[in-house]
Amino acid sequence: MKPVLVWDIPTRLFHWLMAASFLGAWLSSESDQWLSAHAFCGYLLLGLIGFRLIWGFAGGYYARFSSFLHSPLSGLAYVRQMVAGKAKRYIGHNPAGSQAIFLLLILGLAVTVTGIFTLSGEEQQASFGIRLSVSLGRMFKEGHEAVAGLMLLVVVGHIAGVAVESYLHKENLARSMITGLKAASVDEPISRPYRLVSLILALAVVAFGIWWFFYALHQPIEKALGLQEGAISKPNVAFVGEKLADNARWREECGSCHIAFHPNLLPERSWRKLMAGQEHHFGADLGLDAPTNQALLTFLVTNAAERSNREAAFKINRSLKPEATPLRITETPYWIKKHREIPEADWRLPSVKSRANCGACHQDAEAGTFEDGAMQMPR
Amino acid sequence: MKKTGIISAIALSAIFTFSAPLMAAENTILESYRAAARQENPAFKDFSSTRGQAFHTAKSGDLSCASCHTENIKAHGKHATTGKDILPLAPSANPDRFADAAKVEKWFKRNCNDVLKRACTAQEKGDFIAYTLSVK
């Protein structure tokens, strides 16, 4: 018996990167602020699994699926032997461990795919050009959470199994997954390091990270690095959504006293009433001439809440009683519900002043997207 | 002697023909308020940037022009009700200001109504513009 190379470098890289992205996804799942990081972990996980599926056929001897194809029954039997303290030692994956690996790959696929559909439904982040309705997105979200919970169970089982087996066979299996080495007799098959593949894998992951956080999020590099004034106080990278309908005249006329509230935040009947009463606009006389008024109304009505597939639009509209015609977004039940936990003192902050000052907390208020990830409470 | 006289005459007239339209363009809006002020008040003399500055900070009720545009008109302002950022009012800090007569008139109408509860006179508007142009 002497130490031989069992786990090739790509397999080890894959293993720890998958563990890291899974952990990262869990840690970033609680707060909407971290949605961009959460989605990054998800896409990374999906990419890693894709690589592993190929590597299961093309990789080193112990990385190939054919070397650890055990039946679920033999896996159960192995667990029983482990409990009895007399499980056989395997150089590669043992039957129980291999079940965990196949399960984790399948669950990982399921969790990322449901995650992508949740994003495309709930947040209307068109992923790979797929866009779902908000209600279908909700269903995917429930599935996503259930699969993630199941995956956590398997991960816990996997770690427990590694601990028990390490103890039984007096070898540190976790360390083997770092060094790649395990003690084996000379006649066992040996793996190769595959340095080039490892380098390519590592570079691909780094490049994806850079692309995601610098470019995909439309974040100028200086800002992401904190070189620009004001950038440091906004550490989270906003999750920029799909671009909404825009109109230069509307921005000019409706975006100078307050941010231009996107038409999808109120239903058509509200916009009609608001524009009909433009001489008494919350204490101001807008004094718009008839053609301007008509042009603005047309833009507002064509993009009103009931004609939008955005989550906020859908929910604002759904929360309204049919007979209600609010003139304020801040008076719609959905808005009130979403903001009821904000303490009164926060509304009175000099940087907020008014409930209608959406931009004080939502970095993407001007764009009208109101992504979860772009929410940043002022301090 | 004669030669230099001719050359300087040509140079001078060149300076005039090129700079005159530029100077006029900078002030067309102010000039139209000057014409309106003469009509409003036959005794009208000229606009005064000092009066404009006093007008800018004078409170009427609890609002003044400075409530939204701040006392330093080269700095960003902040809407008194909504908290929205407002770009600087001084053309030296924001060249887009006082470039579009309809826009200027629209905002005078709104803001004078907000602050003074009445329309501003041409004299007040002209003083105000003279003030913003004087801030370098």
CSV table of N, CA and C in Angstrom, one decimal, chain A residues 148-259:
chain,number,residue,atom,x,y,z
A,148,ALA,N,-34.2,22.4,-3.1
A,148,ALA,CA,-33.0,22.9,-2.3
A,148,ALA,C,-32.9,22.3,-1.0
A,149,GLY,N,-34.1,22.1,-0.3
A,149,GLY,CA,-34.1,21.5,1.0
A,149,GLY,C,-33.7,20.1,1.0
A,150,LEU,N,-34.2,19.4,-0.1
A,150,LEU,CA,-33.9,18.0,-0.2
A,150,LEU,C,-32.4,17.8,-0.5
A,151,MET,N,-31.8,18.7,-1.3
A,151,MET,CA,-30.4,18.7,-1.6
A,151,MET,C,-29.6,18.9,-0.3
A,152,LEU,N,-30.0,19.8,0.5
A,152,LEU,CA,-29.3,20.0,1.8
A,152,LEU,C,-29.3,18.8,2.6
A,153,LEU,N,-30.4,18.0,2.6
A,153,LEU,CA,-30.4,16.7,3.3
A,153,LEU,C,-29.4,15.8,2.8
A,154,VAL,N,-29.3,15.7,1.5
A,154,VAL,CA,-28.3,14.7,0.9
A,154,VAL,C,-26.9,15.2,1.2
A,155,VAL,N,-26.7,16.5,1.2
A,155,VAL,CA,-25.3,17.0,1.5
A,155,VAL,C,-25.0,16.7,2.9
A,156,VAL,N,-25.9,16.8,3.8
A,156,VAL,CA,-25.6,16.5,5.2
A,156,VAL,C,-25.3,15.0,5.3
A,157,GLY,N,-26.2,14.2,4.6
A,157,GLY,CA,-25.9,12.7,4.6
A,157,GLY,C,-24.5,12.4,4.1
A,158,HIS,N,-24.2,13.1,3.0
A,158,HIS,CA,-22.9,12.8,2.4
A,158,HIS,C,-21.7,13.2,3.3
A,159,ILE,N,-21.8,14.3,4.0
A,159,ILE,CA,-20.8,14.7,4.9
A,159,ILE,C,-20.7,13.7,6.1
A,160,ALA,N,-21.9,13.3,6.6
A,160,ALA,CA,-21.9,12.3,7.7
A,160,ALA,C,-21.2,11.0,7.3
A,161,GLY,N,-21.6,10.6,6.0
A,161,GLY,CA,-21.0,9.3,5.5
A,161,GLY,C,-19.5,9.4,5.4
A,162,VAL,N,-19.0,10.6,4.9
A,162,VAL,CA,-17.5,10.8,4.8
A,162,VAL,C,-16.9,10.7,6.2
A,163,ALA,N,-17.5,11.3,7.2
A,163,ALA,CA,-17.0,11.4,8.5
A,163,ALA,C,-16.9,9.9,9.1
A,164,VAL,N,-18.0,9.2,9.0
A,164,VAL,CA,-18.1,7.9,9.5
A,164,VAL,C,-17.1,7.0,8.8
A,165,GLU,N,-17.0,7.0,7.5
A,165,GLU,CA,-16.1,6.2,6.8
A,165,GLU,C,-14.6,6.5,7.1
A,166,SER,N,-14.4,7.8,7.2
A,166,SER,CA,-13.0,8.2,7.6
A,166,SER,C,-12.6,7.6,8.9
A,167,TYR,N,-13.6,7.6,9.8
A,167,TYR,CA,-13.3,7.1,11.1
A,167,TYR,C,-13.1,5.6,11.0
A,168,LEU,N,-14.0,4.9,10.3
A,168,LEU,CA,-13.9,3.4,10.2
A,168,LEU,C,-12.6,2.9,9.6
A,169,HIS,N,-12.2,3.6,8.5
A,169,HIS,CA,-11.0,3.1,7.8
A,169,HIS,C,-9.7,3.9,8.2
A,170,LYS,N,-9.9,4.8,9.2
A,170,LYS,CA,-8.7,5.5,9.7
A,170,LYS,C,-8.0,6.3,8.6
A,171,GLU,N,-8.7,6.9,7.7
A,171,GLU,CA,-8.1,7.8,6.7
A,171,GLU,C,-9.0,9.0,6.5
A,172,ASN,N,-8.3,10.1,6.3
A,172,ASN,CA,-9.0,11.4,6.1
A,172,ASN,C,-9.5,11.6,4.7
A,173,LEU,N,-10.8,11.2,4.5
A,173,LEU,CA,-11.3,11.3,3.1
A,173,LEU,C,-11.4,12.7,2.6
A,174,ALA,N,-11.7,13.6,3.5
A,174,ALA,CA,-11.8,15.0,3.0
A,174,ALA,C,-10.5,15.5,2.5
A,175,ARG,N,-9.4,15.1,3.2
A,175,ARG,CA,-8.1,15.5,2.8
A,175,ARG,C,-7.7,14.9,1.4
A,176,SER,N,-8.2,13.6,1.2
A,176,SER,CA,-7.9,13.0,-0.1
A,176,SER,C,-8.5,13.8,-1.2
A,177,MET,N,-9.7,14.4,-0.9
A,177,MET,CA,-10.4,15.2,-1.9
A,177,MET,C,-9.6,16.5,-2.2
A,178,ILE,N,-8.7,16.9,-1.3
A,178,ILE,CA,-7.8,18.0,-1.6
A,178,ILE,C,-6.5,17.6,-2.3
A,179,THR,N,-5.9,16.6,-1.7
A,179,THR,CA,-4.6,16.1,-2.3
A,179,THR,C,-4.8,15.2,-3.5
A,180,GLY,N,-5.9,14.5,-3.5
A,180,GLY,CA,-6.2,13.6,-4.6
A,180,GLY,C,-5.6,12.2,-4.3
A,181,LEU,N,-4.8,12.1,-3.2
A,181,LEU,CA,-4.1,10.8,-2.9
A,181,LEU,C,-4.9,9.9,-2.0
A,182,LYS,N,-4.8,8.6,-2.2
A,182,LYS,CA,-5.3,7.6,-1.3
A,182,LYS,C,-4.3,6.5,-1.3
A,183,ALA,N,-4.2,5.8,-0.1
A,183,ALA,CA,-3.4,4.6,-0.1
A,183,ALA,C,-4.0,3.5,-0.8
A,184,ALA,N,-3.2,2.8,-1.7
A,184,ALA,CA,-3.8,1.7,-2.5
A,184,ALA,C,-2.6,0.8,-2.9
A,185,SER,N,-2.9,-0.5,-3.2
A,185,SER,CA,-1.9,-1.4,-3.6
A,185,SER,C,-1.6,-1.1,-5.0
A,186,VAL,N,-0.4,-1.5,-5.4
A,186,VAL,CA,0.2,-1.1,-6.7
A,186,VAL,C,-0.7,-1.6,-7.9
A,187,ASP,N,-1.4,-2.7,-7.8
A,187,ASP,CA,-2.1,-3.2,-8.9
A,187,ASP,C,-3.5,-2.5,-9.2
A,188,GLU,N,-3.9,-1.5,-8.3
A,188,GLU,CA,-5.1,-0.7,-8.6
A,188,GLU,C,-4.9,0.3,-9.7
A,189,PRO,N,-5.9,0.6,-10.4
A,189,PRO,CA,-5.8,1.6,-11.5
A,189,PRO,C,-5.4,3.0,-10.9
A,190,ILE,N,-4.6,3.8,-11.7
A,190,ILE,CA,-4.2,5.1,-11.2
A,190,ILE,C,-4.8,6.1,-12.1
A,191,SER,N,-5.0,7.3,-11.5
A,191,SER,CA,-5.6,8.4,-12.3
A,191,SER,C,-4.4,9.3,-12.8
A,192,ARG,N,-4.8,10.3,-13.7
A,192,ARG,CA,-3.8,11.2,-14.1
A,192,ARG,C,-4.2,12.6,-13.6
A,193,PRO,N,-3.4,13.6,-13.5
A,193,PRO,CA,-3.8,14.9,-13.0
A,193,PRO,C,-4.7,15.7,-14.0
A,194,TYR,N,-4.5,15.6,-15.3
A,194,TYR,CA,-5.2,16.4,-16.3
A,194,TYR,C,-5.0,17.9,-16.0
A,195,ARG,N,-3.8,18.4,-16.0
A,195,ARG,CA,-3.5,19.8,-15.7
A,195,ARG,C,-4.2,20.8,-16.6
A,196,LEU,N,-4.1,20.5,-17.9
A,196,LEU,CA,-4.7,21.5,-18.9
A,196,LEU,C,-6.2,21.6,-18.7
A,197,VAL,N,-6.9,20.5,-18.5
A,197,VAL,CA,-8.3,20.6,-18.3
A,197,VAL,C,-8.6,21.4,-17.1
A,198,SER,N,-7.8,21.2,-16.0
A,198,SER,CA,-8.0,21.9,-14.8
A,198,SER,C,-7.9,23.4,-15.0
A,199,LEU,N,-6.8,23.8,-15.7
A,199,LEU,CA,-6.6,25.2,-16.0
A,199,LEU,C,-7.7,25.8,-16.7
A,200,ILE,N,-8.2,25.1,-17.8
A,200,ILE,CA,-9.3,25.6,-18.5
A,200,ILE,C,-10.5,25.8,-17.7
A,201,LEU,N,-10.8,24.8,-16.8
A,201,LEU,CA,-12.0,24.8,-15.9
A,201,LEU,C,-11.9,26.0,-15.0
A,202,ALA,N,-10.7,26.2,-14.4
A,202,ALA,CA,-10.5,27.3,-13.4
A,202,ALA,C,-10.7,28.6,-14.1
A,203,LEU,N,-10.0,28.8,-15.3
A,203,LEU,CA,-10.1,30.0,-16.1
A,203,LEU,C,-11.6,30.3,-16.4
A,204,ALA,N,-12.3,29.3,-16.8
A,204,ALA,CA,-13.7,29.5,-17.2
A,204,ALA,C,-14.5,30.0,-16.1
A,205,VAL,N,-14.3,29.4,-14.9
A,205,VAL,CA,-15.0,29.9,-13.7
A,205,VAL,C,-14.7,31.3,-13.4
A,206,VAL,N,-13.4,31.7,-13.4
A,206,VAL,CA,-13.0,33.0,-13.1
A,206,VAL,C,-13.6,34.0,-14.1
A,207,ALA,N,-13.5,33.6,-15.4
A,207,ALA,CA,-14.0,34.5,-16.5
A,207,ALA,C,-15.5,34.7,-16.3
A,208,PHE,N,-16.2,33.7,-16.0
A,208,PHE,CA,-17.7,33.8,-15.8
A,208,PHE,C,-18.0,34.7,-14.6
A,209,GLY,N,-17.2,34.6,-13.5
A,209,GLY,CA,-17.4,35.5,-12.4
A,209,GLY,C,-17.2,37.0,-12.8
A,210,ILE,N,-16.1,37.2,-13.5
A,210,ILE,CA,-15.8,38.6,-13.9
A,210,ILE,C,-16.9,39.1,-14.8
A,211,TRP,N,-17.3,38.3,-15.8
A,211,TRP,CA,-18.3,38.7,-16.7
A,211,TRP,C,-19.6,39.0,-16.0
A,212,TRP,N,-20.0,38.2,-15.1
A,212,TRP,CA,-21.2,38.3,-14.3
A,212,TRP,C,-21.3,39.6,-13.5
A,213,PHE,N,-20.2,39.8,-12.7
A,213,PHE,CA,-20.3,40.9,-11.8
A,213,PHE,C,-19.9,42.3,-12.5
A,214,PHE,N,-19.2,42.2,-13.5
A,214,PHE,CA,-18.8,43.5,-14.2
A,214,PHE,C,-19.7,43.9,-15.3
A,215,TYR,N,-20.0,42.9,-16.2
A,215,TYR,CA,-20.6,43.3,-17.4
A,215,TYR,C,-22.1,42.9,-17.4
A,216,ALA,N,-22.4,41.7,-17.0
A,216,ALA,CA,-23.8,41.2,-17.1
A,216,ALA,C,-24.7,42.1,-16.3
A,217,LEU,N,-24.1,42.7,-15.2
A,217,LEU,CA,-25.0,43.5,-14.4
A,217,LEU,C,-24.9,44.9,-14.7
A,218,HIS,N,-24.4,45.2,-15.9
A,218,HIS,CA,-24.3,46.6,-16.4
A,218,HIS,C,-23.6,47.5,-15.4
A,219,GLN,N,-22.7,47.0,-14.7
A,219,GLN,CA,-22.0,47.8,-13.7
A,219,GLN,C,-20.7,48.3,-14.3
A,220,PRO,N,-20.5,49.6,-14.4
A,220,PRO,CA,-19.2,50.0,-14.9
A,220,PRO,C,-18.1,49.5,-14.0
A,221,ILE,N,-16.9,49.1,-14.5
A,221,ILE,CA,-15.9,48.5,-13.7
A,221,ILE,C,-15.4,49.4,-12.6
A,222,GLU,N,-15.2,50.7,-12.9
A,222,GLU,CA,-14.8,51.6,-11.8
A,222,GLU,C,-15.7,51.6,-10.6
A,223,LYS,N,-17.0,51.5,-10.9
A,223,LYS,CA,-18.0,51.5,-9.8
A,223,LYS,C,-17.9,50.2,-9.1
A,224,ALA,N,-17.8,49.1,-9.8
A,224,ALA,CA,-17.7,47.8,-9.1
A,224,ALA,C,-16.5,47.7,-8.2
A,225,LEU,N,-15.4,48.3,-8.6
A,225,LEU,CA,-14.2,48.3,-7.8
A,225,LEU,C,-14.2,49.3,-6.7
A,226,GLY,N,-15.3,50.1,-6.7
A,226,GLY,CA,-15.4,51.1,-5.6
A,226,GLY,C,-14.5,52.3,-5.9
A,227,LEU,N,-14.1,52.5,-7.1
A,227,LEU,CA,-13.2,53.7,-7.4
A,227,LEU,C,-14.0,54.9,-7.6
A,228,GLN,N,-15.3,54.8,-7.8
A,228,GLN,CA,-16.1,55.9,-8.1
A,228,GLN,C,-16.8,56.4,-6.8
A,229,GLU,N,-16.9,57.7,-6.7
A,229,GLU,CA,-17.5,58.3,-5.5
A,229,GLU,C,-18.9,57.7,-5.3
A,230,GLY,N,-19.3,57.4,-4.1
A,230,GLY,CA,-20.6,56.9,-3.9
A,230,GLY,C,-20.8,55.4,-4.1
A,231,ALA,N,-19.8,54.8,-4.8
A,231,ALA,CA,-20.0,53.4,-5.1
A,231,ALA,C,-19.8,52.5,-3.9
A,232,ILE,N,-19.0,53.0,-3.0
A,232,ILE,CA,-18.6,52.2,-1.8
A,232,ILE,C,-19.8,52.0,-0.9
A,233,SER,N,-20.7,53.1,-0.8
A,233,SER,CA,-21.8,53.0,0.1
A,233,SER,C,-22.9,52.0,-0.5
A,234,LYS,N,-22.7,51.5,-1.7
A,234,LYS,CA,-23.7,50.6,-2.3
A,234,LYS,C,-23.0,49.3,-2.7
A,235,PRO,N,-22.7,48.5,-1.7
A,235,PRO,CA,-21.9,47.3,-2.0
A,235,PRO,C,-22.6,46.2,-2.8
A,236,ASN,N,-23.9,46.2,-2.7
A,236,ASN,CA,-24.5,45.1,-3.4
A,236,ASN,C,-24.6,45.4,-4.9
A,237,VAL,N,-24.4,44.4,-5.7
A,237,VAL,CA,-24.5,44.6,-7.2
A,237,VAL,C,-26.0,44.5,-7.5
A,238,ALA,N,-26.5,45.5,-8.1
A,238,ALA,CA,-27.9,45.5,-8.5
A,238,ALA,C,-28.2,44.5,-9.5
A,239,PHE,N,-29.3,43.8,-9.4
A,239,PHE,CA,-29.7,42.8,-10.4
A,239,PHE,C,-30.6,43.6,-11.4
A,240,VAL,N,-30.0,44.0,-12.5
A,240,VAL,CA,-30.7,44.8,-13.5
A,240,VAL,C,-31.6,44.0,-14.3
A,241,GLY,N,-32.9,44.4,-14.4
A,241,GLY,CA,-33.8,43.6,-15.1
A,241,GLY,C,-34.0,44.0,-16.5
A,242,GLU,N,-34.9,43.4,-17.2
A,242,GLU,CA,-35.2,43.7,-18.6
A,242,GLU,C,-35.6,45.2,-18.7
A,243,LYS,N,-35.2,45.7,-19.8
A,243,LYS,CA,-35.5,47.2,-20.0
A,243,LYS,C,-37.0,47.4,-20.3
A,244,LEU,N,-37.6,48.3,-19.6
A,244,LEU,CA,-39.0,48.5,-19.8
A,244,LEU,C,-39.2,49.6,-20.9
A,245,ALA,N,-40.5,49.7,-21.3
A,245,ALA,CA,-40.9,50.7,-22.3
A,245,ALA,C,-40.5,52.1,-21.8
A,246,ASP,N,-39.9,52.9,-22.7
A,246,ASP,CA,-39.5,54.2,-22.3
A,246,ASP,C,-40.0,55.2,-23.3
A,247,ASN,N,-39.9,56.5,-22.9
A,247,ASN,CA,-40.4,57.6,-23.7
A,247,ASN,C,-39.8,58.9,-23.3
A,248,ALA,N,-39.1,59.6,-24.2
A,248,ALA,CA,-38.3,60.7,-23.8
A,248,ALA,C,-39.2,61.9,-23.3
A,249,ARG,N,-40.4,62.0,-24.0
A,249,ARG,CA,-41.3,63.1,-23.6
A,249,ARG,C,-41.8,62.9,-22.2
A,250,TRP,N,-42.2,61.6,-21.9
A,250,TRP,CA,-42.7,61.3,-20.6
A,250,TRP,C,-41.6,61.5,-19.5
A,251,ARG,N,-40.4,61.1,-19.8
A,251,ARG,CA,-39.3,61.4,-18.8
A,251,ARG,C,-39.2,62.9,-18.6
A,252,GLU,N,-39.2,63.7,-19.6
A,252,GLU,CA,-39.1,65.1,-19.5
A,252,GLU,C,-40.2,65.7,-18.7
A,253,GLU,N,-41.4,65.3,-19.0
A,253,GLU,CA,-42.6,66.0,-18.4
A,253,GLU,C,-42.9,65.4,-17.0
A,254,CYS,N,-42.7,64.2,-16.8
A,254,CYS,CA,-43.1,63.5,-15.6
A,254,CYS,C,-41.9,63.1,-14.7
A,255,GLY,N,-40.7,63.5,-15.1
A,255,GLY,CA,-39.6,63.0,-14.3
A,255,GLY,C,-38.8,64.1,-13.7
A,256,SER,N,-39.3,65.3,-13.6
A,256,SER,CA,-38.5,66.4,-13.1
A,256,SER,C,-38.8,66.7,-11.6
A,257,CYS,N,-40.0,66.6,-11.2
A,257,CYS,CA,-40.4,66.9,-9.8
A,257,CYS,C,-40.2,65.7,-8.9
A,258,HIS,N,-40.4,64.5,-9.5
A,258,HIS,CA,-40.1,63.3,-8.8
A,258,HIS,C,-39.6,62.3,-9.9
A,259,ILE,N,-39.2,61.1,-9.5
A,259,ILE,CA,-38.7,60.2,-10.5
A,259,ILE,C,-39.9,59.9,-11.4
